[in-house]
Tab-separated table of C-alpha atoms in Angstrom:
chain	number	residue	atom	x	y	z
V	1	MET	CA	0.132	0.125	-0.005
V	2	GLN	CA	1.330	3.631	-1.052
V	3	ALA	CA	1.435	5.703	2.059
V	4	GLN	CA	-0.797	9.007	1.858
V	5	VAL	CA	1.442	12.123	2.060
V	6	ARG	CA	0.033	14.999	3.526
V	7	PRO	CA	0.631	18.344	1.988
V	8	VAL	CA	2.950	20.511	4.120
V	9	ALA	CA	1.486	23.823	5.163
V	10	ALA	CA	3.505	26.906	4.043
V	11	ALA	CA	5.397	28.894	6.912
V	12	PRO	CA	3.294	31.937	8.139
V	13	THR	CA	4.317	35.072	6.328
V	14	ARG	CA	5.283	38.039	8.686
V	15	VAL	CA	3.233	40.961	7.479
V	16	ARG	CA	1.639	41.124	11.431
V	17	HIS	CA	5.246	41.796	12.627
V	18	LYS	CA	5.579	44.468	10.036
V	19	VAL	CA	2.013	45.987	11.183
V	20	VAL	CA	3.416	46.192	14.670
V	21	TRP	CA	6.585	48.151	13.578
V	22	ALA	CA	4.561	50.324	11.635
V	23	THR	CA	2.546	51.318	14.555
V	24	LEU	CA	5.628	51.562	16.721
V	25	ALA	CA	6.985	54.148	14.296
V	26	MET	CA	3.775	56.130	14.355
V	27	ILE	CA	3.680	56.417	18.056
V	28	ALA	CA	7.354	57.229	18.160
V	29	ILE	CA	6.823	60.213	15.768
V	30	ALA	CA	3.791	61.085	17.752
V	31	TYR	CA	5.860	61.604	20.908
V	32	LEU	CA	8.921	63.112	19.279
V	33	ASP	CA	6.245	66.062	18.210
V	34	ARG	CA	4.373	65.894	21.690
V	35	VAL	CA	7.553	66.021	24.089
V	36	CYS	CA	9.525	68.718	21.880
V	37	ILE	CA	7.417	71.642	23.348
V	38	SER	CA	8.392	70.559	26.926
V	39	ILE	CA	12.408	70.956	26.234
V	40	ALA	CA	11.682	73.894	24.051
V	41	ALA	CA	9.236	75.585	26.812
V	42	PRO	CA	12.055	78.022	28.369
V	43	SER	CA	13.112	79.189	24.887
V	44	ILE	CA	9.511	79.641	23.897
V	45	LYS	CA	8.290	81.268	27.155
V	46	SER	CA	11.309	83.673	27.072
V	47	GLU	CA	10.818	84.846	23.361
V	48	LEU	CA	7.158	85.237	23.377
V	49	GLY	CA	6.891	86.691	26.885
V	50	LEU	CA	4.683	84.122	28.500
V	51	SER	CA	3.850	83.369	32.493
V	52	ASP	CA	4.031	80.242	33.894
V	53	THR	CA	0.372	80.138	34.158
V	54	GLN	CA	0.109	80.699	30.415
V	55	MET	CA	2.544	78.003	29.443
V	56	GLY	CA	0.404	75.740	31.818
V	57	LEU	CA	-2.490	76.635	29.652
V	58	VAL	CA	-0.350	75.932	26.342
V	59	PHE	CA	0.712	72.563	27.606
V	60	SER	CA	-3.055	71.752	28.580
V	61	ALA	CA	-4.300	72.876	25.341
V	62	PHE	CA	-3.139	69.635	23.332
V	63	THR	CA	-4.376	67.497	26.133
V	64	LEU	CA	-7.728	68.955	26.326
V	65	SER	CA	-8.677	68.778	22.763
V	66	TYR	CA	-6.801	65.341	22.369
V	67	ALA	CA	-8.967	64.265	25.143
V	68	LEU	CA	-12.428	65.635	23.978
V	69	PHE	CA	-11.841	63.925	20.490
V	70	GLU	CA	-10.739	60.467	21.704
V	71	VAL	CA	-14.204	59.109	21.597
V	72	PRO	CA	-15.108	60.520	18.139
V	73	SER	CA	-11.906	59.378	16.786
V	74	GLY	CA	-12.176	56.029	18.309
V	75	TRP	CA	-15.735	55.973	16.548
V	76	PHE	CA	-13.889	56.789	13.404
V	77	ALA	CA	-11.677	54.187	13.464
V	78	ASP	CA	-14.408	51.505	14.623
V	79	ARG	CA	-16.528	52.712	11.712
V	80	PHE	CA	-13.977	53.632	8.774
V	81	GLY	CA	-10.897	51.351	9.645
V	82	ALA	CA	-7.592	52.188	11.024
V	83	ARG	CA	-6.311	52.620	7.675
V	84	VAL	CA	-8.052	55.891	6.857
V	85	ALA	CA	-8.175	57.048	10.474
V	86	LEU	CA	-4.307	56.882	10.966
V	87	THR	CA	-3.475	58.428	7.755
V	88	ARG	CA	-5.517	61.567	8.658
V	89	ILE	CA	-4.475	61.662	12.247
V	90	VAL	CA	-0.784	61.437	11.301
V	91	ALA	CA	-1.139	63.976	8.397
V	92	TRP	CA	-2.995	66.489	10.686
V	93	TRP	CA	-0.716	66.408	13.737
V	94	SER	CA	2.454	66.727	11.485
V	95	ALA	CA	1.016	69.809	9.765
V	96	MET	CA	0.340	71.381	13.363
V	97	THR	CA	3.721	70.469	14.586
V	98	ALA	CA	5.294	72.393	11.915
V	99	ALA	CA	2.576	75.165	12.423
V	100	THR	CA	3.735	75.435	16.105
V	101	GLY	CA	6.926	77.171	15.150
V	102	LEU	CA	5.156	79.978	13.485
V	103	ALA	CA	3.480	81.176	16.518
V	104	SER	CA	3.897	84.874	17.426
V	105	GLY	CA	2.115	84.948	21.080
V	106	PHE	CA	-0.058	83.241	23.554
V	107	ALA	CA	-3.175	83.200	21.416
V	108	SER	CA	-1.603	81.817	18.272
V	109	LEU	CA	0.420	79.190	20.068
V	110	PHE	CA	-2.482	78.158	22.356
V	111	ALA	CA	-4.615	77.510	19.189
V	112	VAL	CA	-2.240	75.685	17.219
V	113	ARG	CA	-1.931	73.293	20.322
V	114	LEU	CA	-5.458	73.060	20.415
V	115	LEU	CA	-5.635	72.005	16.746
V	116	PHE	CA	-2.757	69.514	17.210
V	117	GLY	CA	-4.876	67.826	20.026
V	118	ILE	CA	-7.728	67.398	17.782
V	119	GLY	CA	-5.446	65.913	15.123
V	120	GLU	CA	-3.585	63.520	17.207
V	121	ALA	CA	-6.575	62.377	19.117
V	122	GLY	CA	-7.485	58.646	18.181
V	123	ALA	CA	-3.948	57.562	17.596
V	124	PHE	CA	-3.916	54.924	20.202
V	125	PRO	CA	-7.574	53.716	19.791
V	126	ALA	CA	-7.009	53.271	16.067
V	127	SER	CA	-4.002	51.069	16.998
V	128	ALA	CA	-6.185	49.000	19.095
V	129	ARG	CA	-8.277	48.522	16.031
V	130	VAL	CA	-5.135	47.520	14.196
V	131	TYR	CA	-4.161	44.761	17.146
V	132	ALA	CA	-7.819	43.400	17.225
V	133	ARG	CA	-7.553	42.649	13.673
V	134	TRP	CA	-4.112	41.550	13.138
V	135	GLN	CA	-2.768	40.056	16.200
V	136	PRO	CA	-3.623	37.012	18.286
V	137	ALA	CA	-5.495	37.748	21.681
V	138	ARG	CA	-2.542	35.999	23.856
V	139	LEU	CA	-0.099	38.672	22.582
V	140	ARG	CA	-2.267	41.942	23.260
V	141	GLY	CA	-0.891	42.714	26.515
V	142	ARG	CA	2.758	42.729	25.684
V	143	LEU	CA	1.848	44.413	22.257
V	144	PHE	CA	0.300	47.346	24.041
V	145	GLY	CA	3.306	47.556	26.316
V	146	VAL	CA	5.799	47.670	23.526
V	147	LEU	CA	3.366	50.210	21.763
V	148	ILE	CA	3.488	52.461	24.931
V	149	MET	CA	6.886	51.552	25.381
V	150	ALA	CA	7.918	53.124	21.873
V	151	ALA	CA	6.067	56.289	23.064
V	152	ALA	CA	8.201	56.708	26.033
V	153	LEU	CA	11.543	55.862	24.455
V	154	ALA	CA	10.735	58.399	21.508
V	155	GLY	CA	9.936	60.871	24.118
V	156	ALA	CA	13.285	60.250	26.009
V	157	ILE	CA	15.295	60.341	22.870
V	158	THR	CA	13.519	63.666	22.013
V	159	GLN	CA	14.977	65.292	25.253
V	160	PRO	CA	18.623	65.524	24.206
V	161	LEU	CA	17.644	65.607	20.757
V	162	VAL	CA	15.743	68.790	20.906
V	163	VAL	CA	18.442	70.225	23.318
V	164	ALA	CA	20.889	69.993	20.549
V	165	LEU	CA	18.718	71.161	17.876
V	166	VAL	CA	17.173	74.342	19.626
V	167	SER	CA	20.841	75.318	20.629
V	168	ARG	CA	21.883	75.038	16.996
V	169	VAL	CA	18.796	75.876	14.890
V	170	GLY	CA	16.390	77.289	17.451
V	171	TRP	CA	12.769	76.143	18.542
V	172	ARG	CA	10.841	77.278	15.565
V	173	GLN	CA	13.007	75.270	13.068
V	174	THR	CA	12.842	72.416	15.412
V	175	PHE	CA	9.394	72.054	15.073
V	176	ALA	CA	9.382	72.064	11.465
V	177	ILE	CA	11.993	69.452	11.146
V	178	PHE	CA	9.736	67.174	13.330
V	179	GLY	CA	6.468	67.994	11.455
V	180	ALA	CA	8.004	66.546	8.194
V	181	LEU	CA	8.444	63.039	9.546
V	182	GLY	CA	4.943	62.254	9.909
V	183	PHE	CA	3.899	62.961	6.412
V	184	VAL	CA	6.303	60.248	4.906
V	185	TRP	CA	4.691	57.822	7.520
V	186	ALA	CA	1.074	58.641	6.637
V	187	ALA	CA	1.829	58.201	2.741
V	188	SER	CA	3.362	54.802	3.432
V	189	TRP	CA	0.681	53.712	5.720
V	190	TRP	CA	-1.967	54.430	3.270
V	191	LEU	CA	-0.459	52.736	0.300
V	192	TRP	CA	0.842	49.720	2.355
V	193	PHE	CA	-1.782	48.970	4.950
V	194	ARG	CA	-5.168	47.090	4.751
V	195	ASP	CA	-7.941	46.756	7.688
V	196	ASP	CA	-8.554	43.175	7.199
V	197	PRO	CA	-5.357	40.738	7.074
V	198	ARG	CA	-7.369	38.698	4.299
V	199	ASP	CA	-7.414	41.740	1.854
V	200	HIS	CA	-3.502	42.209	2.253
V	201	ARG	CA	-1.664	40.521	-0.731
V	202	GLY	CA	1.287	39.358	1.466
V	203	VAL	CA	-0.691	37.389	3.981
V	204	ASN	CA	-0.953	33.790	3.399
V	205	PRO	CA	-3.306	31.250	5.131
V	206	SER	CA	-1.107	30.156	7.613
V	207	GLU	CA	-0.523	33.485	8.962
V	208	LEU	CA	-4.400	34.095	8.961
V	209	ALA	CA	-4.943	30.990	10.946
V	210	LEU	CA	-1.988	32.339	13.385
V	211	ILE	CA	-3.734	35.722	13.646
V	212	SER	CA	-7.172	33.947	14.764
V	213	GLU	CA	-5.727	32.175	17.805
V	214	GLY	CA	-7.478	32.795	20.774
V	215	GLY	CA	-10.202	35.123	19.097
V	216	VAL	CA	-9.948	37.979	16.648
V	217	GLU	CA	-12.297	40.897	16.114
V	218	THR	CA	-13.338	40.804	12.378
V	219	ALA	CA	-17.184	41.604	12.653
V	220	GLU	CA	-18.241	45.389	11.768
V	221	PRO	CA	-19.469	47.220	14.469
V	222	ASP	CA	-23.207	47.981	14.886
V	223	THR	CA	-24.938	50.895	16.616
V	224	VAL	CA	-22.475	52.041	19.722
V	225	PRO	CA	-24.319	51.030	22.918
V	226	TRP	CA	-23.817	54.397	24.703
V	227	ARG	CA	-26.015	53.615	27.487
V	228	ALA	CA	-24.201	50.239	28.415
V	229	LEU	CA	-21.106	52.209	27.978
V	230	ALA	CA	-21.983	54.751	30.430
V	231	GLN	CA	-23.390	52.172	32.723
V	232	SER	CA	-20.545	49.915	32.575
V	233	ARG	CA	-18.742	49.853	36.078
V	234	ALA	CA	-15.330	48.205	34.555
V	235	LEU	CA	-15.334	51.027	31.971
V	236	VAL	CA	-15.950	53.909	34.488
V	237	ALA	CA	-13.494	52.481	36.775
V	238	LEU	CA	-10.957	52.395	34.175
V	239	CYS	CA	-11.728	55.899	33.054
V	240	ALA	CA	-10.975	56.998	36.778
V	241	MET	CA	-8.034	54.799	36.887
V	242	TYR	CA	-6.489	56.345	33.786
V	243	PHE	CA	-7.178	60.059	34.853
V	244	GLY	CA	-5.086	59.364	37.950
V	245	ALA	CA	-2.315	57.799	36.186
V	246	ILE	CA	-2.060	60.038	33.227
V	247	TYR	CA	-2.098	63.187	35.464
V	248	GLY	CA	1.248	62.123	36.850
V	249	TRP	CA	2.547	61.168	33.463
V	250	TYR	CA	1.757	64.465	32.011
V	251	PHE	CA	4.220	66.231	34.572
V	252	TYR	CA	7.204	64.322	33.097
V	253	LEU	CA	6.067	65.370	29.626
V	254	THR	CA	5.648	68.990	30.189
V	255	TRP	CA	7.003	70.738	33.381
V	256	LEU	CA	9.730	68.198	34.352
V	257	PRO	CA	12.497	69.858	32.581
V	258	THR	CA	11.585	73.226	33.950
V	259	TYR	CA	11.527	71.877	37.364
V	260	LEU	CA	14.995	70.508	37.098
V	261	LEU	CA	16.049	73.613	35.744
V	262	ARG	CA	14.407	76.214	38.238
V	263	ALA	CA	13.801	73.878	41.355
V	264	ARG	CA	16.612	71.634	41.438
V	265	GLY	CA	19.275	73.936	39.961
V	266	PHE	CA	20.742	71.788	36.882
V	267	ASP	CA	21.844	72.994	33.621
V	268	LEU	CA	20.224	72.537	30.155
V	269	GLY	CA	22.649	70.026	29.278
V	270	GLN	CA	22.036	67.946	32.263
V	271	VAL	CA	18.224	68.390	31.931
V	272	GLY	CA	18.163	67.085	28.463
V	273	TRP	CA	19.425	63.529	30.060
V	274	LEU	CA	17.879	63.651	33.430
V	275	ALA	CA	14.608	64.521	31.973
V	276	ALA	CA	14.716	61.505	29.590
V	277	LEU	CA	15.002	59.089	32.659
V	278	PRO	CA	11.345	59.093	33.790
V	279	LEU	CA	10.288	58.163	30.082
V	280	LEU	CA	12.937	55.328	29.798
V	281	ALA	CA	11.463	54.180	33.197
V	282	ILE	CA	7.876	54.371	31.689
V	283	ALA	CA	9.127	52.214	28.792
V	284	LEU	CA	10.279	49.485	30.858
V	285	GLY	CA	7.440	49.773	33.130
V	286	VAL	CA	4.917	49.483	30.487
V	287	TYR	CA	6.528	46.596	28.891
V	288	LEU	CA	6.785	44.581	32.008
V	289	GLY	CA	3.333	45.337	33.070
V	290	GLY	CA	1.939	43.714	29.547
V	291	TRP	CA	4.479	41.204	30.010
V	292	VAL	CA	3.441	40.171	33.495
V	293	CYS	CA	-0.383	40.340	32.545
V	294	ASP	CA	0.186	38.107	29.403
V	295	ARG	CA	2.141	35.447	31.643
V	296	LEU	CA	-0.251	35.545	34.257
V	297	THR	CA	-3.489	35.151	32.493
V	298	PRO	CA	-3.344	31.351	31.677
V	299	SER	CA	-2.902	30.501	35.259
V	300	PHE	CA	-5.013	33.052	37.093
V	301	GLY	CA	-7.252	34.618	34.654
V	302	LEU	CA	-7.115	38.060	33.151
V	303	ARG	CA	-8.845	39.799	36.021
V	304	VAL	CA	-6.028	38.809	38.540
V	305	ALA	CA	-3.591	39.174	35.818
V	306	ALA	CA	-4.289	42.322	34.950
V	307	ARG	CA	-4.858	44.049	38.517
V	308	THR	CA	-1.332	42.405	39.805
V	309	PRO	CA	0.990	45.067	38.046
V	310	ALA	CA	-0.795	48.264	38.783
V	311	LEU	CA	-1.666	47.407	42.602
V	312	PHE	CA	2.082	46.698	43.196
V	313	GLY	CA	3.345	49.628	41.133
V	314	LEU	CA	1.063	52.691	41.771
V	315	PRO	CA	1.410	52.727	45.762
V	316	LEU	CA	5.095	52.461	45.425
V	317	ALA	CA	5.061	55.256	42.744
V	318	ALA	CA	2.904	57.503	45.180
V	319	CYS	CA	5.674	56.854	47.792
V	320	ALA	CA	8.419	57.571	45.400
V	321	VAL	CA	6.896	61.006	44.284
V	322	ILE	CA	6.725	62.176	48.018
V	323	GLY	CA	10.247	61.127	48.332
V	324	ALA	CA	11.184	63.365	45.396
V	325	ALA	CA	9.453	66.120	46.808
V	326	GLU	CA	11.108	65.943	50.225
V	327	VAL	CA	14.596	64.800	49.533
V	328	PRO	CA	17.217	67.731	49.408
V	329	ASP	CA	19.696	66.107	47.004
V	330	PRO	CA	18.737	67.062	43.273
V	331	PHE	CA	20.152	63.936	41.856
V	332	HIS	CA	18.329	61.872	44.112
V	333	ALA	CA	14.896	63.719	43.495
V	334	ALA	CA	15.374	62.977	39.788
V	335	LEU	CA	16.079	59.345	40.368
V	336	LEU	CA	13.012	59.255	42.476
V	337	LEU	CA	10.940	60.766	39.854
V	338	ALA	CA	12.164	58.340	37.315
V	339	ALA	CA	11.256	55.409	39.588
V	340	ALA	CA	7.842	56.805	40.270
V	341	ALA	CA	7.176	56.912	36.483
V	342	GLY	CA	8.353	53.375	35.844
V	343	LEU	CA	6.370	52.155	38.799
V	344	ALA	CA	3.198	53.920	37.842
V	345	GLY	CA	3.759	52.451	33.996
V	346	LEU	CA	3.206	49.112	35.264
V	347	GLY	CA	-0.674	49.222	34.939
V	348	ILE	CA	-1.072	50.978	31.557
V	349	ALA	CA	-0.868	48.249	28.956
V	350	PRO	CA	-3.105	45.914	31.043
V	351	ALA	CA	-5.651	48.570	31.052
V	352	TRP	CA	-5.599	48.668	27.070
V	353	ALA	CA	-5.924	44.949	26.782
V	354	LEU	CA	-9.081	45.218	28.981
V	355	CYS	CA	-10.445	47.718	26.533
V	356	LEU	CA	-10.330	45.126	23.970
V	357	GLU	CA	-11.735	42.630	26.320
V	358	ILE	CA	-14.774	44.845	27.393
V	359	GLY	CA	-15.430	46.546	24.115
V	360	GLY	CA	-15.382	43.701	21.704
V	361	PRO	CA	-16.359	45.511	18.070
V	362	HIS	CA	-16.646	48.739	20.025
V	363	ALA	CA	-13.028	48.680	21.213
V	364	GLY	CA	-12.237	52.012	19.522
V	365	VAL	CA	-14.904	53.731	21.418
V	366	VAL	CA	-13.909	51.937	24.637
V	367	THR	CA	-10.239	52.883	24.321
V	368	GLY	CA	-11.121	56.298	23.210
V	369	ALA	CA	-13.308	56.849	26.493
V	370	MET	CA	-10.447	55.560	28.785
V	371	ASN	CA	-7.801	57.592	26.885
V	372	MET	CA	-10.079	60.642	27.175
V	373	PHE	CA	-10.382	60.411	30.951
V	374	GLY	CA	-6.494	59.898	31.044
V	375	ASN	CA	-5.914	62.932	28.983
V	376	LEU	CA	-8.374	64.938	30.998
V	377	GLY	CA	-6.140	64.285	33.677
V	378	GLY	CA	-3.112	65.246	31.543
V	379	THR	CA	-4.764	68.544	31.018
V	380	LEU	CA	-5.405	69.257	34.493
V	381	SER	CA	-1.605	68.665	35.612
V	382	PRO	CA	0.307	71.274	33.857
V	383	ILE	CA	-2.452	73.785	34.913
V	384	VAL	CA	-2.171	72.895	38.349
V	385	VAL	CA	1.592	72.921	38.225
V	386	GLY	CA	1.601	76.669	36.785
V	387	LEU	CA	-0.642	77.742	39.101
V	388	CYS	CA	0.845	76.378	42.086
V	389	ILE	CA	4.281	78.208	40.909
V	390	ASP	CA	2.595	81.425	40.218
V	391	ARG	CA	0.270	81.715	43.324
V	392	LEU	CA	2.001	79.485	45.831
V	393	GLY	CA	5.589	79.766	44.821
V	394	SER	CA	5.551	75.887	45.162
V	395	TRP	CA	6.825	72.760	43.495
V	396	SER	CA	6.101	70.542	46.423
V	397	ALA	CA	2.374	70.904	46.162
V	398	PRO	CA	1.853	69.560	42.392
V	399	LEU	CA	4.115	66.506	43.334
V	400	TYR	CA	1.773	65.772	46.223
V	401	SER	CA	-1.105	66.011	44.017
V	402	ILE	CA	0.416	63.383	41.791
V	403	ALA	CA	1.022	61.020	44.932
V	404	VAL	CA	-2.647	61.528	45.823
V	405	LEU	CA	-4.029	60.474	42.551
V	406	TYR	CA	-1.497	57.386	41.933
V	407	GLY	CA	-3.292	56.151	45.284
V	408	VAL	CA	-6.880	56.743	44.125
V	409	ALA	CA	-5.769	55.143	40.693
V	410	ALA	CA	-4.677	51.901	42.524
V	411	LEU	CA	-8.097	51.964	44.388
V	412	CYS	CA	-9.986	51.895	41.170
V	413	TRP	CA	-8.445	48.787	39.981
V	414	LEU	CA	-10.052	46.905	42.620
V	415	ALA	CA	-13.419	47.774	40.704
V	416	ILE	CA	-12.163	46.747	37.019
V	417	ASP	CA	-13.610	43.353	36.135
V	418	PRO	CA	-12.842	42.157	32.464
V	419	ALA	CA	-16.107	39.809	32.889
V	420	GLN	CA	-18.154	42.868	32.597
V	421	ARG	CA	-18.230	42.830	29.008
V	422	ILE	CA	-20.234	45.433	27.034
V	423	CYS	CA	-20.541	43.167	24.140
V	424	ALA	CA	-19.820	39.788	23.866
V	425	ALA	CA	-16.268	38.824	22.721
V	426	PRO	CA	-15.744	36.954	19.618
V	427	VAL	CA	-13.972	33.894	21.710
V	428	ALA	CA	-14.019	33.878	25.464
V	429	ARG	CA	-10.728	34.015	27.442
V	430	PRO	CA	-10.279	33.189	31.154
V	431	THR	CA	-11.326	35.505	33.548
């Protein structure tokens, strides 16, 4: 008898990996543009004659409009796909980055930063849609960790880079240089990416099967269940948690270089590197948080796995911020702030993975809602710092406010349950 020969399946193609690299590049460019203003702030403030309160409002203009347009932009990504959404987002924010260098005073700078936030809103929710379509469920915690890690690393690299560019060409030309990068990415994304892996010519059946492991969102979303969203205890808790966590994050993105210059006495060259430390720590923290979440899920379920990194990191982060406010040595204060940033970052990636679990086909809206409240916290943070400096002459008060909100964020995690889904998930996962 002749033995039956089974055909050998072709090895999976690797387009899904290229998709991840493309989103990492996009987020890195976003943070190059977003963080640039924090290092350039002393030069901008001096040339345009801005007060600390006005500079705080400029910082918050971006985060306010970014926050308010997160849900509409998340809905747009759900409805029309990440291909068109991310092309529009990156082209818009790149134009506004370049336009920042044209500002002539407070009003024009404030207006440009508002438009910048409107344009960039939706970048993370649209990336969530990409991962929901293109990546197996078992990797999503780590992938969100890597995505946010890329953002933080880009922000860290930006600090000394902007110091060098501002010293050589000035802050206006620096914004023009960074703005040009996004247009190249937007054109490349539009030409290459497809919302459905089945529509991409480079994807073979083996890769499609691999992508579908553990459940992958392929259905088109129906009418958004707004009432269910508003009444979801898990989503409300996620939004409140993210408000507290990102409130602290935006201190590192906005006022930290000025704090190190004025409150701790470092020179500009030292600030470029010391201000990068918290962002490097965030990069490590978000990756570790996502990795721990994915490792613990098979044994303990997603509920325990997602909570563990945050409930460990946030209380310790609060203690580190208090230590930074009280320690007399400037270098020790900088190190404690970096440690706080990294510890608080442990819960970030699990939160994004939970949004996919809770939201199902409405993941863009759910991630947009969480990120909206996070960035409302980010909007409040620079304003509080500016007011405390102008009215109280204090840098300690805003640091204590960060510690308090880290504690509140930790408590919120106790109310977050991935089993409370707004829509049924395509394939059930352990909870």
